[in-house]
mmCIF file of N, CA, C and O in Angstrom:
data_model
loop_
_atom_site.group_PDB
_atom_site.id
_atom_site.type_symbol
_atom_site.label_atom_id
_atom_site.label_comp_id
_atom_site.label_asym_id
_atom_site.label_seq_id
_atom_site.Cartn_x
_atom_site.Cartn_y
_atom_site.Cartn_z
ATOM 1 N N MET A 1 1.983 -11.939 14.559
ATOM 2 C CA MET A 1 1.076 -11.192 13.907
ATOM 3 C C MET A 1 0.159 -12.000 12.981
ATOM 4 O O MET A 1 0.679 -12.694 11.977
ATOM 5 N N VAL A 2 -1.056 -12.048 13.290
ATOM 6 C CA VAL A 2 -1.852 -12.978 12.320
ATOM 7 C C VAL A 2 -2.754 -11.802 11.243
ATOM 8 O O VAL A 2 -3.732 -11.564 11.946
ATOM 9 N N ALA A 3 -2.641 -11.929 10.117
ATOM 10 C CA ALA A 3 -3.534 -11.086 9.213
ATOM 11 C C ALA A 3 -4.818 -11.916 8.821
ATOM 12 O O ALA A 3 -4.698 -13.128 8.798
ATOM 13 N N SER A 4 -5.789 -11.240 8.871
ATOM 14 C CA SER A 4 -7.103 -11.696 8.373
ATOM 15 C C SER A 4 -6.954 -12.118 6.976
ATOM 16 O O SER A 4 -6.551 -11.470 6.170
ATOM 17 N N ALA A 5 -7.371 -13.433 6.871
ATOM 18 C CA ALA A 5 -7.355 -13.939 5.492
ATOM 19 C C ALA A 5 -8.421 -13.529 4.456
ATOM 20 O O ALA A 5 -8.492 -14.016 3.043
ATOM 21 N N GLN A 6 -9.313 -12.785 4.985
ATOM 22 C CA GLN A 6 -10.529 -12.354 4.164
ATOM 23 C C GLN A 6 -10.326 -11.217 3.366
ATOM 24 O O GLN A 6 -11.145 -11.097 2.228
ATOM 25 N N LEU A 7 -9.567 -10.013 3.875
ATOM 26 C CA LEU A 7 -9.755 -8.864 3.485
ATOM 27 C C LEU A 7 -8.409 -8.175 3.304
ATOM 28 O O LEU A 7 -7.333 -8.502 3.994
ATOM 29 N N THR A 8 -8.142 -7.478 2.097
ATOM 30 C CA THR A 8 -6.883 -6.871 1.919
ATOM 31 C C THR A 8 -7.461 -5.459 1.618
ATOM 32 O O THR A 8 -8.205 -5.101 1.026
ATOM 33 N N ILE A 9 -6.641 -4.506 2.233
ATOM 34 C CA ILE A 9 -6.885 -3.088 2.135
ATOM 35 C C ILE A 9 -5.970 -2.597 0.872
ATOM 36 O O ILE A 9 -4.640 -2.882 0.835
ATOM 37 N N LEU A 10 -6.457 -2.251 -0.099
ATOM 38 C CA LEU A 10 -5.576 -1.461 -1.286
ATOM 39 C C LEU A 10 -5.462 -0.127 -1.223
ATOM 40 O O LEU A 10 -6.450 0.771 -1.141
ATOM 41 N N LEU A 11 -4.196 0.512 -1.040
ATOM 42 C CA LEU A 11 -3.900 1.934 -0.956
ATOM 43 C C LEU A 11 -3.208 2.218 -2.457
ATOM 44 O O LEU A 11 -2.276 1.800 -2.798
ATOM 45 N N THR A 12 -4.147 2.975 -2.953
ATOM 46 C CA THR A 12 -3.706 3.677 -4.301
ATOM 47 C C THR A 12 -3.000 5.020 -4.015
ATOM 48 O O THR A 12 -3.746 5.829 -4.027
ATOM 49 N N LEU A 13 -1.779 4.800 -4.249
ATOM 50 C CA LEU A 13 -0.900 6.106 -3.902
ATOM 51 C C LEU A 13 -0.604 6.968 -5.078
ATOM 52 O O LEU A 13 -0.243 6.424 -6.094
ATOM 53 N N LYS A 14 -0.573 8.198 -4.854
ATOM 54 C CA LYS A 14 0.078 9.121 -5.862
ATOM 55 C C LYS A 14 0.341 10.374 -4.949
ATOM 56 O O LYS A 14 -0.607 11.358 -4.938
ATOM 57 N N GLY A 15 1.543 10.390 -4.260
ATOM 58 C CA GLY A 15 2.117 11.557 -3.513
ATOM 59 C C GLY A 15 1.543 11.452 -2.315
ATOM 60 O O GLY A 15 1.093 10.183 -1.933
ATOM 61 N N ARG A 16 1.398 12.497 -1.404
ATOM 62 C CA ARG A 16 1.139 12.527 -0.012
ATOM 63 C C ARG A 16 1.855 11.446 0.872
ATOM 64 O O ARG A 16 1.223 10.681 1.605
ATOM 65 N N HIS A 17 3.155 11.284 0.730
ATOM 66 C CA HIS A 17 3.871 10.176 1.211
ATOM 67 C C HIS A 17 3.782 10.281 2.925
ATOM 68 O O HIS A 17 3.963 9.209 3.389
ATOM 69 N N LEU A 18 3.864 11.525 3.407
ATOM 70 C CA LEU A 18 4.007 11.620 4.822
ATOM 71 C C LEU A 18 2.853 11.229 5.468
ATOM 72 O O LEU A 18 2.835 10.618 6.482
ATOM 73 N N TYR A 19 1.377 11.514 4.799
ATOM 74 C CA TYR A 19 0.294 11.146 5.175
ATOM 75 C C TYR A 19 0.217 9.477 5.353
ATOM 76 O O TYR A 19 -0.362 9.056 6.250
ATOM 77 N N THR A 20 0.823 9.030 4.194
ATOM 78 C CA THR A 20 0.630 7.360 4.179
ATOM 79 C C THR A 20 1.401 6.933 5.078
ATOM 80 O O THR A 20 1.099 5.958 5.813
ATOM 81 N N LEU A 21 2.686 7.414 5.361
ATOM 82 C CA LEU A 21 3.729 6.878 6.410
ATOM 83 C C LEU A 21 3.087 7.072 7.845
ATOM 84 O O LEU A 21 2.985 6.136 8.732
ATOM 85 N N ARG A 22 2.141 8.160 8.109
ATOM 86 C CA ARG A 22 1.552 8.282 9.379
ATOM 87 C C ARG A 22 0.650 7.298 9.468
ATOM 88 O O ARG A 22 0.210 6.740 10.790
ATOM 89 N N TRP A 23 -0.203 7.111 8.437
ATOM 90 C CA TRP A 23 -1.344 5.969 8.507
ATOM 91 C C TRP A 23 -0.593 4.742 8.849
ATOM 92 O O TRP A 23 -1.335 3.968 9.720
ATOM 93 N N LEU A 24 0.220 4.122 8.048
ATOM 94 C CA LEU A 24 0.804 3.050 8.353
ATOM 95 C C LEU A 24 1.456 2.862 9.659
ATOM 96 O O LEU A 24 1.497 2.057 10.412
ATOM 97 N N TRP A 25 2.298 3.941 10.395
ATOM 98 C CA TRP A 25 2.755 3.951 11.805
ATOM 99 C C TRP A 25 1.675 3.707 12.633
ATOM 100 O O TRP A 25 1.602 2.857 13.612
ATOM 101 N N HIS A 26 0.366 4.503 12.489
ATOM 102 C CA HIS A 26 -0.819 4.134 13.338
ATOM 103 C C HIS A 26 -1.261 2.747 13.199
ATOM 104 O O HIS A 26 -1.410 2.033 14.278
ATOM 105 N N ALA A 27 -1.389 2.192 12.117
ATOM 106 C CA ALA A 27 -1.887 0.951 11.729
ATOM 107 C C ALA A 27 -0.919 -0.107 12.437
ATOM 108 O O ALA A 27 -1.190 -1.260 13.034
ATOM 109 N N ASN A 28 0.477 0.096 12.248
ATOM 110 C CA ASN A 28 1.426 -0.866 12.947
ATOM 111 C C ASN A 28 1.145 -0.904 14.421
ATOM 112 O O ASN A 28 1.201 -1.858 15.197
ATOM 113 N N ARG A 29 0.901 0.441 14.958
ATOM 114 C CA ARG A 29 0.770 0.567 16.340
ATOM 115 C C ARG A 29 -0.402 -0.312 16.926
ATOM 116 O O ARG A 29 -0.235 -0.961 17.949
ATOM 117 N N ILE A 30 -1.369 -0.307 16.194
ATOM 118 C CA ILE A 30 -2.596 -0.937 16.951
ATOM 119 C C ILE A 30 -2.712 -2.329 16.270
ATOM 120 O O ILE A 30 -3.808 -2.945 16.354
ATOM 121 N N ASN A 31 -1.732 -2.964 15.718
ATOM 122 C CA ASN A 31 -1.799 -4.343 15.073
ATOM 123 C C ASN A 31 -2.899 -4.514 14.094
ATOM 124 O O ASN A 31 -3.672 -5.259 14.150
ATOM 125 N N PHE A 32 -3.011 -3.708 13.176
ATOM 126 C CA PHE A 32 -3.942 -3.658 12.067
ATOM 127 C C PHE A 32 -4.041 -4.985 11.672
ATOM 128 O O PHE A 32 -3.134 -5.768 11.013
ATOM 129 N N PRO A 33 -5.285 -5.891 11.631
ATOM 130 C CA PRO A 33 -5.251 -7.076 11.353
ATOM 131 C C PRO A 33 -5.448 -7.549 9.747
ATOM 132 O O PRO A 33 -5.505 -8.654 9.513
ATOM 133 N N PHE A 34 -5.478 -6.711 8.956
ATOM 134 C CA PHE A 34 -5.561 -7.045 7.584
ATOM 135 C C PHE A 34 -4.437 -6.713 6.720
ATOM 136 O O PHE A 34 -3.523 -5.796 6.972
ATOM 137 N N ARG A 35 -4.242 -7.443 5.572
ATOM 138 C CA ARG A 35 -3.342 -7.190 4.734
ATOM 139 C C ARG A 35 -3.117 -5.918 3.957
ATOM 140 O O ARG A 35 -4.441 -5.534 3.744
ATOM 141 N N ILE A 36 -2.098 -5.290 3.626
ATOM 142 C CA ILE A 36 -2.115 -3.872 2.860
ATOM 143 C C ILE A 36 -1.523 -4.100 1.802
ATOM 144 O O ILE A 36 -0.084 -4.617 1.566
ATOM 145 N N PHE A 37 -2.164 -3.682 0.679
ATOM 146 C CA PHE A 37 -1.280 -3.846 -0.935
ATOM 147 C C PHE A 37 -1.248 -2.342 -1.132
ATOM 148 O O PHE A 37 -2.296 -1.568 -1.374
ATOM 149 N N ILE A 38 0.048 -2.032 -1.285
ATOM 150 C CA ILE A 38 0.066 -0.637 -1.504
ATOM 151 C C ILE A 38 0.614 -0.396 -3.203
ATOM 152 O O ILE A 38 1.483 -1.239 -3.685
ATOM 153 N N ALA A 39 -0.268 0.184 -3.998
ATOM 154 C CA ALA A 39 -0.067 0.597 -5.482
ATOM 155 C C ALA A 39 0.604 2.054 -5.591
ATOM 156 O O ALA A 39 -0.238 2.843 -5.534
ATOM 157 N N ASP A 40 1.817 2.164 -5.690
ATOM 158 C CA ASP A 40 2.346 3.714 -5.351
ATOM 159 C C ASP A 40 2.486 4.018 -7.032
ATOM 160 O O ASP A 40 3.363 3.463 -7.865
ATOM 161 N N GLY A 41 1.804 5.029 -7.341
ATOM 162 C CA GLY A 41 1.629 5.892 -8.405
ATOM 163 C C GLY A 41 2.693 6.778 -8.930
ATOM 164 O O GLY A 41 2.999 7.392 -9.959
ATOM 165 N N GLU A 42 3.451 7.333 -7.569
ATOM 166 C CA GLU A 42 4.335 8.248 -7.547
ATOM 167 C C GLU A 42 5.503 7.811 -6.733
ATOM 168 O O GLU A 42 5.534 8.267 -5.706
ATOM 169 N N VAL A 43 6.413 7.092 -7.207
ATOM 170 C CA VAL A 43 7.449 6.388 -6.595
ATOM 171 C C VAL A 43 8.701 7.446 -6.147
ATOM 172 O O VAL A 43 9.141 7.988 -6.933
ATOM 173 N N HIS A 44 8.467 7.635 -4.842
ATOM 174 C CA HIS A 44 9.610 8.535 -4.211
ATOM 175 C C HIS A 44 10.578 7.626 -3.551
ATOM 176 O O HIS A 44 10.259 6.726 -2.866
ATOM 177 N N PRO A 45 11.892 7.652 -4.118
ATOM 178 C CA PRO A 45 12.909 6.520 -3.743
ATOM 179 C C PRO A 45 13.119 6.202 -2.312
ATOM 180 O O PRO A 45 13.319 5.352 -1.765
ATOM 181 N N ALA A 46 13.341 7.482 -1.359
ATOM 182 C CA ALA A 46 13.319 7.451 -0.017
ATOM 183 C C ALA A 46 12.009 6.662 0.666
ATOM 184 O O ALA A 46 12.446 5.701 1.514
ATOM 185 N N ILE A 47 10.952 7.194 0.258
ATOM 186 C CA ILE A 47 9.682 6.516 0.718
ATOM 187 C C ILE A 47 9.619 5.181 0.426
ATOM 188 O O ILE A 47 9.253 4.203 1.243
ATOM 189 N N ALA A 48 10.007 4.681 -0.916
ATOM 190 C CA ALA A 48 9.657 3.286 -1.328
ATOM 191 C C ALA A 48 10.733 2.346 -0.433
ATOM 192 O O ALA A 48 10.261 1.203 0.108
ATOM 193 N N ARG A 49 11.757 2.812 -0.108
ATOM 194 C CA ARG A 49 12.764 2.119 0.708
ATOM 195 C C ARG A 49 11.921 2.049 2.181
ATOM 196 O O ARG A 49 12.383 0.805 2.831
ATOM 197 N N LEU A 50 11.433 3.011 2.552
ATOM 198 C CA LEU A 50 10.697 2.533 3.893
ATOM 199 C C LEU A 50 9.358 1.612 3.798
ATOM 200 O O LEU A 50 9.446 0.915 4.715
ATOM 201 N N PHE A 51 8.886 1.639 2.639
ATOM 202 C CA PHE A 51 7.833 0.541 2.632
ATOM 203 C C PHE A 51 8.385 -0.731 2.597
ATOM 204 O O PHE A 51 7.861 -1.605 2.879
ATOM 205 N N GLU A 52 9.578 -0.911 1.698
ATOM 206 C CA GLU A 52 10.040 -2.004 1.470
ATOM 207 C C GLU A 52 10.819 -2.688 2.793
ATOM 208 O O GLU A 52 11.113 -3.904 2.804
ATOM 209 N N ASP A 53 11.112 -1.829 3.731
ATOM 210 C CA ASP A 53 11.877 -2.268 4.844
ATOM 211 C C ASP A 53 10.911 -3.017 5.774
ATOM 212 O O ASP A 53 10.185 -2.294 6.523
ATOM 213 N N ARG A 54 10.806 -4.097 5.936
ATOM 214 C CA ARG A 54 9.835 -5.081 6.597
ATOM 215 C C ARG A 54 10.172 -4.683 8.215
ATOM 216 O O ARG A 54 9.187 -4.971 9.037
ATOM 217 N N SER A 55 11.322 -4.351 8.880
ATOM 218 C CA SER A 55 11.474 -4.038 9.932
ATOM 219 C C SER A 55 10.853 -2.908 10.553
ATOM 220 O O SER A 55 10.506 -2.633 11.700
ATOM 221 N N LEU A 56 10.375 -1.771 9.707
ATOM 222 C CA LEU A 56 10.013 -0.588 9.996
ATOM 223 C C LEU A 56 8.440 -0.813 10.800
ATOM 224 O O LEU A 56 7.869 -0.008 11.529
ATOM 225 N N PHE A 57 7.819 -1.619 9.995
ATOM 226 C CA PHE A 57 6.312 -1.897 10.274
ATOM 227 C C PHE A 57 6.350 -3.478 10.531
ATOM 228 O O PHE A 57 5.699 -4.202 9.777
ATOM 229 N N PRO A 58 6.868 -4.096 11.650
ATOM 230 C CA PRO A 58 6.710 -5.303 11.926
ATOM 231 C C PRO A 58 5.376 -5.978 12.239
ATOM 232 O O PRO A 58 5.392 -7.119 11.916
ATOM 233 N N ASN A 59 4.386 -5.310 12.555
ATOM 234 C CA ASN A 59 3.033 -5.736 12.717
ATOM 235 C C ASN A 59 2.134 -5.784 11.551
ATOM 236 O O ASN A 59 0.907 -6.061 11.760
ATOM 237 N N LEU A 60 2.573 -5.354 10.427
ATOM 238 C CA LEU A 60 1.721 -5.103 9.127
ATOM 239 C C LEU A 60 2.238 -6.243 8.055
ATOM 240 O O LEU A 60 3.385 -6.390 8.121
ATOM 241 N N LEU A 61 1.267 -6.602 7.470
ATOM 242 C CA LEU A 61 1.553 -7.490 6.213
ATOM 243 C C LEU A 61 1.537 -6.618 4.884
ATOM 244 O O LEU A 61 0.492 -6.421 4.507
ATOM 245 N N ILE A 62 2.653 -5.964 4.435
ATOM 246 C CA ILE A 62 2.521 -5.261 3.392
ATOM 247 C C ILE A 62 3.140 -5.689 2.118
ATOM 248 O O ILE A 62 4.063 -6.214 2.116
ATOM 249 N N GLU A 63 2.370 -5.435 1.133
ATOM 250 C CA GLU A 63 3.024 -5.708 -0.224
ATOM 251 C C GLU A 63 3.087 -4.488 -0.914
ATOM 252 O O GLU A 63 1.942 -3.913 -1.202
ATOM 253 N N TYR A 64 4.204 -4.251 -1.369
ATOM 254 C CA TYR A 64 4.366 -2.942 -2.197
ATOM 255 C C TYR A 64 4.671 -3.002 -3.725
ATOM 256 O O TYR A 64 5.605 -3.798 -3.910
ATOM 257 N N HIS A 65 3.985 -2.255 -4.479
ATOM 258 C CA HIS A 65 4.276 -2.435 -5.815
ATOM 259 C C HIS A 65 4.421 -0.946 -6.591
ATOM 260 O O HIS A 65 3.563 -0.054 -6.112
ATOM 261 N N ARG A 66 5.182 -0.747 -7.373
ATOM 262 C CA ARG A 66 5.520 0.288 -8.084
ATOM 263 C C ARG A 66 4.839 0.644 -9.246
ATOM 264 O O ARG A 66 5.125 -0.271 -10.101
ATOM 265 N N TYR A 67 4.176 1.647 -9.857
ATOM 266 C CA TYR A 67 3.589 1.930 -10.810
ATOM 267 C C TYR A 67 4.036 3.242 -11.328
ATOM 268 O O TYR A 67 4.238 3.981 -10.700
ATOM 269 N N ASP A 68 3.862 3.452 -12.901
ATOM 270 C CA ASP A 68 4.072 4.810 -13.301
ATOM 271 C C ASP A 68 2.670 5.422 -13.668
ATOM 272 O O ASP A 68 2.110 4.947 -14.602
ATOM 273 N N ASP A 69 2.191 6.051 -12.780
ATOM 274 C CA ASP A 69 0.742 6.468 -12.974
ATOM 275 C C ASP A 69 0.632 8.210 -13.453
ATOM 276 O O ASP A 69 0.603 9.060 -12.372
ATOM 277 N N ARG A 70 0.590 8.127 -14.853
ATOM 278 C CA ARG A 70 0.588 9.573 -15.028
ATOM 279 C C ARG A 70 -0.779 10.179 -15.804
ATOM 280 O O ARG A 70 -0.827 11.237 -15.910
ATOM 281 N N THR A 71 -1.418 9.125 -16.199
ATOM 282 C CA THR A 71 -2.716 9.425 -16.921
ATOM 283 C C THR A 71 -3.720 8.617 -16.125
ATOM 284 O O THR A 71 -3.625 7.774 -15.273
ATOM 285 N N TYR A 72 -5.160 8.945 -16.637
ATOM 286 C CA TYR A 72 -5.975 8.146 -16.076
ATOM 287 C C TYR A 72 -6.175 6.707 -16.649
ATOM 288 O O TYR A 72 -6.294 5.804 -15.920
ATOM 289 N N SER A 73 -5.668 6.359 -17.835
ATOM 290 C CA SER A 73 -5.280 5.179 -18.204
ATOM 291 C C SER A 73 -4.586 4.489 -17.552
ATOM 292 O O SER A 73 -4.653 3.309 -17.317
ATOM 293 N N ASP A 74 -3.473 5.200 -17.119
ATOM 294 C CA ASP A 74 -2.266 4.377 -16.277
ATOM 295 C C ASP A 74 -3.036 3.912 -15.011
ATOM 296 O O ASP A 74 -2.647 2.844 -14.402
ATOM 297 N N PHE A 75 -3.925 4.990 -14.390
ATOM 298 C CA PHE A 75 -4.497 4.737 -13.158
ATOM 299 C C PHE A 75 -5.280 3.309 -13.104
ATOM 300 O O PHE A 75 -5.147 2.434 -12.383
ATOM 301 N N TYR A 76 -5.984 3.343 -14.051
ATOM 302 C CA TYR A 76 -6.921 2.257 -14.339
ATOM 303 C C TYR A 76 -6.205 0.973 -14.428
ATOM 304 O O TYR A 76 -6.594 -0.266 -14.044
ATOM 305 N N GLN A 77 -4.985 1.081 -15.346
ATOM 306 C CA GLN A 77 -4.244 -0.092 -15.462
ATOM 307 C C GLN A 77 -3.567 -0.478 -14.262
ATOM 308 O O GLN A 77 -3.217 -1.721 -13.998
ATOM 309 N N LYS A 78 -3.250 0.342 -13.278
ATOM 310 C CA LYS A 78 -2.677 0.316 -12.057
ATOM 311 C C LYS A 78 -3.645 -0.728 -11.110
ATOM 312 O O LYS A 78 -3.311 -1.677 -10.588
ATOM 313 N N LEU A 79 -5.014 -0.172 -11.118
ATOM 314 C CA LEU A 79 -6.030 -0.908 -10.375
ATOM 315 C C LEU A 79 -6.182 -2.155 -10.919
ATOM 316 O O LEU A 79 -6.416 -3.241 -10.077
ATOM 317 N N ASN A 80 -6.242 -2.395 -12.338
ATOM 318 C CA ASN A 80 -6.537 -3.731 -12.760
ATOM 319 C C ASN A 80 -5.531 -4.729 -12.502
ATOM 320 O O ASN A 80 -5.598 -5.577 -12.126
ATOM 321 N N ASP A 81 -4.152 -4.208 -12.439
ATOM 322 C CA ASP A 81 -2.881 -5.117 -12.099
ATOM 323 C C ASP A 81 -3.098 -5.432 -10.577
ATOM 324 O O ASP A 81 -2.912 -6.617 -10.307
ATOM 325 N N ALA A 82 -3.352 -4.384 -9.680
ATOM 326 C CA ALA A 82 -3.501 -4.626 -8.241
ATOM 327 C C ALA A 82 -4.527 -5.490 -7.997
ATOM 328 O O ALA A 82 -4.295 -6.547 -7.168
ATOM 329 N N PHE A 83 -5.771 -5.312 -8.565
ATOM 330 C CA PHE A 83 -6.679 -6.455 -8.286
ATOM 331 C C PHE A 83 -6.450 -7.841 -8.780
ATOM 332 O O PHE A 83 -6.851 -8.844 -8.216
ATOM 333 N N SER A 84 -5.764 -7.909 -9.817
ATOM 334 C CA SER A 84 -5.084 -9.295 -10.262
ATOM 335 C C SER A 84 -4.267 -9.970 -9.336
ATOM 336 O O SER A 84 -4.021 -11.299 -9.350
ATOM 337 N N LYS A 85 -3.435 -9.251 -8.658
ATOM 338 C CA LYS A 85 -2.451 -9.610 -7.854
ATOM 339 C C LYS A 85 -3.031 -10.070 -6.394
ATOM 340 O O LYS A 85 -2.512 -10.820 -5.588
ATOM 341 N N ILE A 86 -3.901 -9.383 -5.980
ATOM 342 C CA ILE A 86 -4.589 -9.564 -4.681
ATOM 343 C C ILE A 86 -5.526 -11.143 -4.556
ATOM 344 O O ILE A 86 -6.342 -11.134 -5.365
ATOM 345 N N THR A 87 -5.106 -11.910 -3.563
ATOM 346 C CA THR A 87 -5.623 -13.036 -3.507
ATOM 347 C C THR A 87 -6.834 -13.128 -2.278
ATOM 348 O O THR A 87 -7.345 -14.454 -2.450
ATOM 349 N N THR A 88 -7.183 -12.078 -1.687
ATOM 350 C CA THR A 88 -8.185 -12.406 -0.714
ATOM 351 C C THR A 88 -9.419 -12.133 -1.295
ATOM 352 O O THR A 88 -9.511 -11.585 -2.367
ATOM 353 N N PRO A 89 -10.557 -12.634 -0.941
ATOM 354 C CA PRO A 89 -11.699 -12.440 -1.581
ATOM 355 C C PRO A 89 -12.646 -10.985 -1.402
ATOM 356 O O PRO A 89 -13.350 -10.698 -2.071
ATOM 357 N N TYR A 90 -12.092 -10.329 -0.428
ATOM 358 C CA TYR A 90 -12.478 -8.969 -0.301
ATOM 359 C C TYR A 90 -11.403 -7.963 -0.328
ATOM 360 O O TYR A 90 -10.346 -8.242 0.272
ATOM 361 N N VAL A 91 -11.622 -6.712 -0.941
ATOM 362 C CA VAL A 91 -10.538 -5.858 -1.112
ATOM 363 C C VAL A 91 -11.607 -4.490 -0.713
ATOM 364 O O VAL A 91 -12.436 -4.330 -1.076
#
């Protein structure tokens, strides 16, 4: 799998884990060509293990980060940190 070097999709999560998994399974099935940066603001331990397991989504380039996202300030700090870690020119 070759991911596009120009674009990263930023998923800012807070809950709705099953919806996110369904989206990732679909993206994996269609060989989604872009990098995916997951900024998880409500970490569910079982779901986090699934995101970190590279064999579950072999066709995706996922970078997973955990955050404590309780207030608007936390959310904006999460976004700032995520943008600082993404290296592609487009997000």
